[in-house]
Amino acid sequence: MIKKLVYLCVLLVIGCAKENSLEKEIAAIPLDVNVVRFDQVFLDATPSDLPKLKKAYPLFFPSNVPDSTWIYTMNDPLQKELKTEIDAVFSDFASVHRNMKSVLQHIAFYFPEYKTPKVFTVTSEDYRKKVILLKDKILIALNIYLGADHPFYEGIQQYISHNFEKEMIPVDIATEFAFTQVPPLRERSFLGKMIYYGKIQYITSLLVPKVSTAMQFGYTKQQANWASVNETQIWTHFIEKDLLYSTDQKLEARFLNVAPFSKFYLALDNESPGGIGRFIGYRIVKAYMENNDVSLQNLLGKSSKEIFNNSKYKPKK
């Protein structure tokens, strides 16, 4: 027993050393991350500046939107309040820039063919689109990262607004990028859908390795702990109810969509985090990668059947 414990400790030390070495290598990747604070440019502008802005930033001024709309927005008193709040939360933008650079360095390491994009900070009325990835640009809506309890978010359900923290910016960049790398979902089974999201979460975990499980999944600390503690029970429920190979579309709403809680139709529902199937899918994909000599690029093309059958997945007890 003692020998086994010593062996496990040695493996842990070796694993940590390798991880630290890898992170140092990634941090050394030379990357010039160009961040354009368009939010500041627009919030500081007056109607007389509009022609100049439209010429300099055509991306943000669609031809089908009349100038009167932009002038009305510029004159709206809310704009001054918005500027004050953004300036207060992002007074130390250097730290935000470092976190952006870190996730882009990780992308450059794992996906070297991806060209480093230009980053634009903006404001947005759509809180569901905090980060938008374009071909060579990333748009980040800073007004949706002012803090979970900010008065601006009154009326938005807490399971959504609790992720409106500036620390979530690199996680959201990583997640949006992961969605662009995983082939479109074609499998109809619940297991196939879980593993699809599991691939996305696995990529996210590589791109932001220092964040907590809670942040990675958009959970609270209590929800992340619940998922970990109850992993065996969740998996047992899926098996006993013959859900793995079910093509019932309602399972997506019950266990995969972002929601206040997952729907087992049991007394414990209110304790569970939404999208618990994504957590299980991630655990399966992670087990597969730990038990097979497969590159990240090869993982993306693997079927859910191959991943599951070779994962040796066993939930925590």
mmCIF file of C-alpha atoms in Angstrom:
data_model
loop_
_atom_site.group_PDB
_atom_site.id
_atom_site.type_symbol
_atom_site.label_atom_id
_atom_site.label_comp_id
_atom_site.label_asym_id
_atom_site.label_seq_id
_atom_site.Cartn_x
_atom_site.Cartn_y
_atom_site.Cartn_z
ATOM 1 C CA MET A 1 0.000 0.000 0.000
ATOM 2 C CA ILE A 2 2.806 2.399 0.921
ATOM 3 C CA LYS A 3 4.653 1.597 -2.315
ATOM 4 C CA LYS A 4 1.495 2.319 -4.285
ATOM 5 C CA LEU A 5 1.059 5.691 -2.586
ATOM 6 C CA VAL A 6 4.690 6.596 -3.246
ATOM 7 C CA TYR A 7 4.270 5.603 -6.899
ATOM 8 C CA LEU A 8 1.163 7.769 -7.230
ATOM 9 C CA CYS A 9 2.954 10.714 -5.611
ATOM 10 C CA VAL A 10 5.863 10.354 -8.040
ATOM 11 C CA LEU A 11 3.468 10.305 -10.995
ATOM 12 C CA LEU A 12 1.749 13.413 -9.662
ATOM 13 C CA VAL A 13 5.042 15.292 -9.310
ATOM 14 C CA ILE A 14 6.145 14.279 -12.815
ATOM 15 C CA GLY A 15 2.764 15.313 -14.252
ATOM 16 C CA CYS A 16 2.924 18.735 -12.584
ATOM 17 C CA ALA A 17 6.486 19.279 -13.822
ATOM 18 C CA LYS A 18 5.458 18.481 -17.406
ATOM 19 C CA GLU A 19 2.458 20.779 -17.146
ATOM 20 C CA ASN A 20 4.555 23.661 -15.803
ATOM 21 C CA SER A 21 7.114 23.149 -18.559
ATOM 22 C CA LEU A 22 4.381 23.210 -21.210
ATOM 23 C CA GLU A 23 2.828 26.377 -19.805
ATOM 24 C CA LYS A 24 6.217 28.103 -19.804
ATOM 25 C CA GLU A 25 6.690 27.122 -23.443
ATOM 26 C CA ILE A 26 3.268 28.510 -24.374
ATOM 27 C CA ALA A 27 3.821 31.731 -22.413
ATOM 28 C CA ALA A 28 7.019 32.289 -24.403
ATOM 29 C CA ILE A 29 5.230 32.257 -27.768
ATOM 30 C CA PRO A 30 5.774 35.726 -29.285
ATOM 31 C CA LEU A 31 2.387 37.206 -30.039
ATOM 32 C CA ASP A 32 1.408 40.784 -30.772
ATOM 33 C CA VAL A 33 -2.203 41.092 -29.654
ATOM 34 C CA ASN A 34 -3.689 44.258 -31.112
ATOM 35 C CA VAL A 35 -6.691 45.434 -29.078
ATOM 36 C CA VAL A 36 -8.757 48.310 -30.458
ATOM 37 C CA ARG A 37 -10.933 49.972 -27.805
ATOM 38 C CA PHE A 38 -13.790 50.813 -30.141
ATOM 39 C CA ASP A 39 -16.107 51.043 -27.141
ATOM 40 C CA GLN A 40 -14.105 54.047 -25.924
ATOM 41 C CA VAL A 41 -13.916 55.575 -29.386
ATOM 42 C CA PHE A 42 -17.683 55.439 -29.858
ATOM 43 C CA LEU A 43 -18.625 56.441 -26.309
ATOM 44 C CA ASP A 44 -16.325 59.477 -26.525
ATOM 45 C CA ALA A 45 -17.631 60.518 -29.954
ATOM 46 C CA THR A 46 -20.122 63.235 -30.861
ATOM 47 C CA PRO A 47 -22.425 63.328 -33.914
ATOM 48 C CA SER A 48 -19.884 65.471 -35.759
ATOM 49 C CA ASP A 49 -17.410 62.576 -35.503
ATOM 50 C CA LEU A 50 -19.734 60.128 -37.274
ATOM 51 C CA PRO A 51 -18.374 60.490 -40.852
ATOM 52 C CA LYS A 52 -14.842 59.912 -39.582
ATOM 53 C CA LEU A 53 -15.900 56.870 -37.542
ATOM 54 C CA LYS A 54 -17.777 55.297 -40.439
ATOM 55 C CA LYS A 55 -14.713 55.621 -42.616
ATOM 56 C CA ALA A 56 -12.306 54.241 -39.999
ATOM 57 C CA TYR A 57 -14.542 51.416 -38.721
ATOM 58 C CA PRO A 58 -16.909 50.351 -41.538
ATOM 59 C CA LEU A 59 -17.475 46.973 -39.859
ATOM 60 C CA PHE A 60 -19.548 48.600 -37.127
ATOM 61 C CA PHE A 61 -21.698 50.783 -39.366
ATOM 62 C CA PRO A 62 -23.867 48.627 -41.659
ATOM 63 C CA SER A 63 -25.082 50.451 -44.747
ATOM 64 C CA ASN A 64 -28.716 49.623 -43.958
ATOM 65 C CA VAL A 65 -28.618 51.538 -40.649
ATOM 66 C CA PRO A 66 -29.338 55.276 -41.097
ATOM 67 C CA ASP A 67 -27.097 57.909 -39.544
ATOM 68 C CA SER A 68 -30.018 59.060 -37.429
ATOM 69 C CA THR A 69 -29.799 55.821 -35.446
ATOM 70 C CA TRP A 70 -26.156 56.414 -34.534
ATOM 71 C CA ILE A 71 -26.779 60.078 -33.721
ATOM 72 C CA TYR A 72 -29.670 59.120 -31.456
ATOM 73 C CA THR A 73 -27.426 56.609 -29.680
ATOM 74 C CA MET A 74 -24.617 59.139 -29.248
ATOM 75 C CA ASN A 75 -27.031 61.620 -27.676
ATOM 76 C CA ASP A 76 -28.598 59.047 -25.359
ATOM 77 C CA PRO A 77 -27.737 59.872 -21.688
ATOM 78 C CA LEU A 78 -27.282 56.148 -21.112
ATOM 79 C CA GLN A 79 -24.077 56.308 -23.150
ATOM 80 C CA LYS A 80 -22.409 58.526 -20.557
ATOM 81 C CA GLU A 81 -23.447 56.144 -17.783
ATOM 82 C CA LEU A 82 -22.211 53.202 -19.825
ATOM 83 C CA LYS A 83 -18.815 54.843 -20.297
ATOM 84 C CA THR A 84 -18.518 55.564 -16.567
ATOM 85 C CA GLU A 85 -19.294 51.968 -15.622
ATOM 86 C CA ILE A 86 -16.966 50.419 -18.217
ATOM 87 C CA ASP A 87 -14.118 52.756 -17.257
ATOM 88 C CA ALA A 88 -14.570 51.826 -13.590
ATOM 89 C CA VAL A 89 -14.590 48.050 -14.104
ATOM 90 C CA PHE A 90 -11.831 48.048 -16.722
ATOM 91 C CA SER A 91 -9.569 50.691 -15.177
ATOM 92 C CA ASP A 92 -6.753 48.117 -15.189
ATOM 93 C CA PHE A 93 -7.109 46.991 -18.783
ATOM 94 C CA ALA A 94 -3.534 45.697 -18.829
ATOM 95 C CA SER A 95 -4.566 42.621 -16.835
ATOM 96 C CA VAL A 96 -7.450 41.971 -19.224
ATOM 97 C CA HIS A 97 -5.043 42.288 -22.142
ATOM 98 C CA ARG A 98 -2.671 39.762 -20.532
ATOM 99 C CA ASN A 99 -5.495 37.255 -20.140
ATOM 100 C CA MET A 100 -6.548 37.763 -23.757
ATOM 101 C CA LYS A 101 -2.971 37.255 -24.882
ATOM 102 C CA SER A 102 -2.655 34.078 -22.831
ATOM 103 C CA VAL A 103 -5.675 32.396 -24.405
ATOM 104 C CA LEU A 104 -4.514 33.458 -27.882
ATOM 105 C CA GLN A 105 -1.055 32.026 -27.153
ATOM 106 C CA HIS A 106 -2.696 28.726 -26.223
ATOM 107 C CA ILE A 107 -4.690 28.824 -29.455
ATOM 108 C CA ALA A 108 -1.473 29.491 -31.387
ATOM 109 C CA PHE A 109 0.160 26.487 -29.689
ATOM 110 C CA TYR A 110 -2.630 23.969 -30.254
ATOM 111 C CA PHE A 111 -3.878 25.388 -33.568
ATOM 112 C CA PRO A 112 -0.781 26.926 -35.215
ATOM 113 C CA GLU A 113 -2.581 27.428 -38.537
ATOM 114 C CA TYR A 114 -4.945 29.934 -36.917
ATOM 115 C CA LYS A 115 -3.900 33.504 -37.657
ATOM 116 C CA THR A 116 -3.890 35.761 -34.596
ATOM 117 C CA PRO A 117 -6.929 38.033 -34.947
ATOM 118 C CA LYS A 118 -7.317 41.704 -34.150
ATOM 119 C CA VAL A 119 -9.415 42.246 -31.030
ATOM 120 C CA PHE A 120 -12.094 44.926 -30.848
ATOM 121 C CA THR A 121 -13.821 45.837 -27.598
ATOM 122 C CA VAL A 122 -17.365 47.033 -28.186
ATOM 123 C CA THR A 123 -20.726 47.462 -26.468
ATOM 124 C CA SER A 124 -23.719 45.322 -27.333
ATOM 125 C CA GLU A 125 -27.434 45.206 -26.586
ATOM 126 C CA ASP A 126 -27.485 41.411 -26.959
ATOM 127 C CA TYR A 127 -26.217 39.845 -23.735
ATOM 128 C CA ARG A 128 -26.229 36.424 -25.403
ATOM 129 C CA LYS A 129 -23.359 37.502 -27.654
ATOM 130 C CA LYS A 130 -20.589 38.503 -25.303
ATOM 131 C CA VAL A 131 -17.865 37.345 -27.696
ATOM 132 C CA ILE A 132 -18.136 37.088 -31.471
ATOM 133 C CA LEU A 133 -15.456 35.425 -33.592
ATOM 134 C CA LEU A 134 -15.083 36.556 -37.183
ATOM 135 C CA LYS A 135 -12.521 35.321 -39.698
ATOM 136 C CA ASP A 136 -9.740 37.629 -38.541
ATOM 137 C CA LYS A 137 -11.362 39.547 -35.695
ATOM 138 C CA ILE A 138 -12.715 39.009 -32.205
ATOM 139 C CA LEU A 139 -15.420 41.319 -30.868
ATOM 140 C CA ILE A 140 -15.791 41.527 -27.086
ATOM 141 C CA ALA A 141 -18.755 43.362 -25.552
ATOM 142 C CA LEU A 142 -17.310 44.883 -22.385
ATOM 143 C CA ASN A 143 -20.694 46.109 -21.152
ATOM 144 C CA ILE A 144 -21.651 42.470 -20.528
ATOM 145 C CA TYR A 145 -18.724 41.937 -18.137
ATOM 146 C CA LEU A 146 -19.452 44.544 -15.476
ATOM 147 C CA GLY A 147 -20.085 42.059 -12.659
ATOM 148 C CA ALA A 148 -22.903 39.636 -11.924
ATOM 149 C CA ASP A 149 -24.780 41.988 -9.597
ATOM 150 C CA HIS A 150 -24.540 45.119 -11.735
ATOM 151 C CA PRO A 151 -27.822 47.088 -11.946
ATOM 152 C CA PHE A 152 -27.633 47.004 -15.750
ATOM 153 C CA TYR A 153 -28.485 43.300 -15.604
ATOM 154 C CA GLU A 154 -31.649 43.617 -13.572
ATOM 155 C CA GLY A 155 -34.255 41.317 -15.096
ATOM 156 C CA ILE A 156 -31.717 38.868 -16.535
ATOM 157 C CA GLN A 157 -31.918 35.455 -14.879
ATOM 158 C CA GLN A 158 -29.098 34.800 -12.429
ATOM 159 C CA TYR A 159 -27.920 31.568 -14.058
ATOM 160 C CA ILE A 160 -26.989 33.762 -17.030
ATOM 161 C CA SER A 161 -25.829 36.963 -15.330
ATOM 162 C CA HIS A 162 -23.539 35.237 -12.819
ATOM 163 C CA ASN A 163 -21.111 34.767 -15.724
ATOM 164 C CA PHE A 164 -21.039 38.489 -16.539
ATOM 165 C CA GLU A 165 -17.662 38.872 -14.819
ATOM 166 C CA LYS A 166 -14.565 40.205 -16.584
ATOM 167 C CA GLU A 167 -12.648 37.074 -15.531
ATOM 168 C CA MET A 168 -14.879 35.152 -17.950
ATOM 169 C CA ILE A 169 -13.516 36.941 -21.030
ATOM 170 C CA PRO A 170 -10.716 34.420 -21.773
ATOM 171 C CA VAL A 171 -13.087 31.503 -21.079
ATOM 172 C CA ASP A 172 -15.660 32.907 -23.491
ATOM 173 C CA ILE A 173 -12.996 33.455 -26.155
ATOM 174 C CA ALA A 174 -11.779 29.876 -25.693
ATOM 175 C CA THR A 175 -15.288 28.422 -25.831
ATOM 176 C CA GLU A 176 -16.314 30.371 -28.927
ATOM 177 C CA PHE A 177 -13.093 29.313 -30.632
ATOM 178 C CA ALA A 178 -13.682 25.667 -29.668
ATOM 179 C CA PHE A 179 -17.082 25.756 -31.365
ATOM 180 C CA THR A 180 -15.354 26.734 -34.626
ATOM 181 C CA GLN A 181 -12.977 23.764 -34.453
ATOM 182 C CA VAL A 182 -15.313 20.874 -33.644
ATOM 183 C CA PRO A 183 -17.103 19.479 -36.723
ATOM 184 C CA PRO A 184 -20.854 20.210 -36.817
ATOM 185 C CA LEU A 185 -23.034 17.922 -34.743
ATOM 186 C CA ARG A 186 -24.531 15.198 -36.927
ATOM 187 C CA GLU A 187 -25.168 12.403 -34.447
ATOM 188 C CA ARG A 188 -28.692 12.219 -33.067
ATOM 189 C CA SER A 189 -28.093 10.112 -29.959
ATOM 190 C CA PHE A 190 -27.857 11.678 -26.511
ATOM 191 C CA LEU A 191 -24.386 10.152 -26.115
ATOM 192 C CA GLY A 192 -23.292 11.659 -29.430
ATOM 193 C CA LYS A 193 -24.482 15.090 -28.348
ATOM 194 C CA MET A 194 -22.790 14.792 -24.949
ATOM 195 C CA ILE A 195 -19.483 13.907 -26.577
ATOM 196 C CA TYR A 196 -19.854 16.742 -29.103
ATOM 197 C CA TYR A 197 -20.063 19.222 -26.229
ATOM 198 C CA GLY A 198 -17.393 17.232 -24.413
ATOM 199 C CA LYS A 199 -14.963 17.959 -27.258
ATOM 200 C CA ILE A 200 -15.747 21.662 -27.016
ATOM 201 C CA GLN A 201 -15.207 21.666 -23.262
ATOM 202 C CA TYR A 202 -11.982 19.690 -23.635
ATOM 203 C CA ILE A 203 -10.554 22.246 -26.061
ATOM 204 C CA THR A 204 -11.650 25.020 -23.707
ATOM 205 C CA SER A 205 -9.825 23.326 -20.829
ATOM 206 C CA LEU A 206 -6.602 23.305 -22.875
ATOM 207 C CA LEU A 207 -6.899 26.956 -23.858
ATOM 208 C CA VAL A 208 -7.589 28.238 -20.331
ATOM 209 C CA PRO A 209 -5.925 25.579 -18.147
ATOM 210 C CA LYS A 210 -5.670 27.734 -15.044
ATOM 211 C CA VAL A 211 -9.372 28.473 -14.632
ATOM 212 C CA SER A 212 -11.576 26.487 -12.283
ATOM 213 C CA THR A 213 -14.039 23.825 -13.385
ATOM 214 C CA ALA A 214 -16.794 26.196 -12.303
ATOM 215 C CA MET A 215 -15.609 28.938 -14.667
ATOM 216 C CA GLN A 216 -15.000 26.499 -17.507
ATOM 217 C CA PHE A 217 -18.620 25.337 -17.421
ATOM 218 C CA GLY A 218 -20.169 28.616 -16.323
ATOM 219 C CA TYR A 219 -21.191 27.073 -13.006
ATOM 220 C CA THR A 220 -21.082 28.452 -9.504
ATOM 221 C CA LYS A 221 -18.580 26.805 -7.143
ATOM 222 C CA GLN A 222 -21.447 24.967 -5.469
ATOM 223 C CA GLN A 223 -22.743 23.670 -8.800
ATOM 224 C CA ALA A 224 -19.287 22.497 -9.890
ATOM 225 C CA ASN A 225 -18.882 20.664 -6.596
ATOM 226 C CA TRP A 226 -22.332 19.092 -6.993
ATOM 227 C CA ALA A 227 -21.428 17.838 -10.476
ATOM 228 C CA SER A 228 -18.182 16.295 -9.228
ATOM 229 C CA VAL A 229 -19.697 14.690 -6.121
ATOM 230 C CA ASN A 230 -22.698 13.283 -8.006
ATOM 231 C CA GLU A 231 -20.959 12.154 -11.197
ATOM 232 C CA THR A 232 -21.586 8.465 -10.481
ATOM 233 C CA GLN A 233 -25.256 9.035 -9.710
ATOM 234 C CA ILE A 234 -25.711 11.103 -12.875
ATOM 235 C CA TRP A 235 -24.109 8.440 -15.034
ATOM 236 C CA THR A 236 -26.116 5.682 -13.347
ATOM 237 C CA HIS A 237 -29.325 7.621 -14.019
ATOM 238 C CA PHE A 238 -28.480 7.970 -17.714
ATOM 239 C CA ILE A 239 -27.808 4.228 -18.000
ATOM 240 C CA GLU A 240 -30.782 3.008 -15.960
ATOM 241 C CA LYS A 241 -33.152 5.211 -17.958
ATOM 242 C CA ASP A 242 -31.642 4.001 -21.282
ATOM 243 C CA LEU A 243 -30.801 7.553 -22.300
ATOM 244 C CA LEU A 244 -27.378 7.089 -23.912
ATOM 245 C CA TYR A 245 -28.605 5.983 -27.327
ATOM 246 C CA SER A 246 -31.959 7.723 -27.177
ATOM 247 C CA THR A 247 -32.721 10.206 -29.955
ATOM 248 C CA ASP A 248 -35.397 12.005 -27.940
ATOM 249 C CA GLN A 249 -34.814 15.687 -28.706
ATOM 250 C CA LYS A 250 -36.199 16.691 -25.316
ATOM 251 C CA LEU A 251 -33.002 15.365 -23.710
ATOM 252 C CA GLU A 252 -31.104 18.306 -25.172
ATOM 253 C CA ALA A 253 -33.285 20.786 -23.289
ATOM 254 C CA ARG A 254 -33.161 18.660 -20.141
ATOM 255 C CA PHE A 255 -29.418 18.017 -19.939
ATOM 256 C CA LEU A 256 -27.428 19.942 -22.566
ATOM 257 C CA ASN A 257 -28.798 23.456 -22.919
ATOM 258 C CA VAL A 258 -27.691 26.350 -20.737
ATOM 259 C CA ALA A 259 -30.360 26.414 -18.033
ATOM 260 C CA PRO A 260 -30.860 27.147 -14.320
ATOM 261 C CA PHE A 261 -30.780 23.404 -13.571
ATOM 262 C CA SER A 262 -30.876 20.008 -15.271
ATOM 263 C CA LYS A 263 -34.158 18.106 -15.430
ATOM 264 C CA PHE A 264 -33.933 14.614 -13.979
ATOM 265 C CA TYR A 265 -37.522 15.046 -12.762
ATOM 266 C CA LEU A 266 -36.302 14.263 -9.269
ATOM 267 C CA ALA A 267 -36.175 16.163 -5.990
ATOM 268 C CA LEU A 268 -32.503 16.988 -6.608
ATOM 269 C CA ASP A 269 -33.173 18.978 -9.789
ATOM 270 C CA ASN A 270 -32.901 22.392 -8.130
ATOM 271 C CA GLU A 271 -29.464 21.492 -6.744
ATOM 272 C CA SER A 272 -28.072 20.484 -10.129
ATOM 273 C CA PRO A 273 -26.458 22.856 -12.637
ATOM 274 C CA GLY A 274 -27.893 23.206 -16.115
ATOM 275 C CA GLY A 275 -26.256 21.382 -19.004
ATOM 276 C CA ILE A 276 -24.960 18.536 -16.834
ATOM 277 C CA GLY A 277 -24.658 16.389 -19.967
ATOM 278 C CA ARG A 278 -21.841 18.661 -21.155
ATOM 279 C CA PHE A 279 -19.964 17.918 -17.949
ATOM 280 C CA ILE A 280 -20.355 14.151 -18.450
ATOM 281 C CA GLY A 281 -19.372 14.485 -22.111
ATOM 282 C CA TYR A 282 -16.215 16.332 -21.083
ATOM 283 C CA ARG A 283 -15.357 13.629 -18.556
ATOM 284 C CA ILE A 284 -15.710 10.962 -21.266
ATOM 285 C CA VAL A 285 -13.542 12.877 -23.752
ATOM 286 C CA LYS A 286 -10.944 13.616 -21.072
ATOM 287 C CA ALA A 287 -10.797 9.911 -20.150
ATOM 288 C CA TYR A 288 -10.388 9.030 -23.830
ATOM 289 C CA MET A 289 -7.462 11.410 -24.264
ATOM 290 C CA GLU A 290 -5.799 10.177 -21.074
ATOM 291 C CA ASN A 291 -6.090 6.520 -22.092
ATOM 292 C CA ASN A 292 -5.193 6.759 -25.779
ATOM 293 C CA ASP A 293 -2.250 8.122 -27.740
ATOM 294 C CA VAL A 294 -4.285 10.485 -29.898
ATOM 295 C CA SER A 295 -3.501 14.015 -31.035
ATOM 296 C CA LEU A 296 -5.944 16.836 -30.474
ATOM 297 C CA GLN A 297 -6.501 17.151 -34.220
ATOM 298 C CA ASN A 298 -7.332 13.446 -34.499
ATOM 299 C CA LEU A 299 -9.749 13.697 -31.589
ATOM 300 C CA LEU A 300 -11.886 16.212 -33.456
ATOM 301 C CA GLY A 301 -12.723 13.724 -36.207
ATOM 302 C CA LYS A 302 -13.408 10.731 -33.966
ATOM 303 C CA SER A 303 -16.973 9.453 -33.689
ATOM 304 C CA SER A 304 -18.735 9.373 -30.350
ATOM 305 C CA LYS A 305 -18.867 5.583 -30.573
ATOM 306 C CA GLU A 306 -15.095 5.269 -30.960
ATOM 307 C CA ILE A 307 -14.426 7.789 -28.207
ATOM 308 C CA PHE A 308 -16.838 6.178 -25.763
ATOM 309 C CA ASN A 309 -15.780 2.590 -26.469
ATOM 310 C CA ASN A 310 -12.099 3.419 -25.975
ATOM 311 C CA SER A 311 -12.405 5.959 -23.186
ATOM 312 C CA LYS A 312 -12.453 3.480 -20.283
ATOM 313 C CA TYR A 313 -14.646 6.085 -18.667
ATOM 314 C CA LYS A 314 -15.476 5.425 -15.046
ATOM 315 C CA PRO A 315 -17.215 8.159 -13.081
ATOM 316 C CA LYS A 316 -15.728 9.255 -9.798
ATOM 317 C CA LYS A 317 -17.009 7.341 -6.775
#
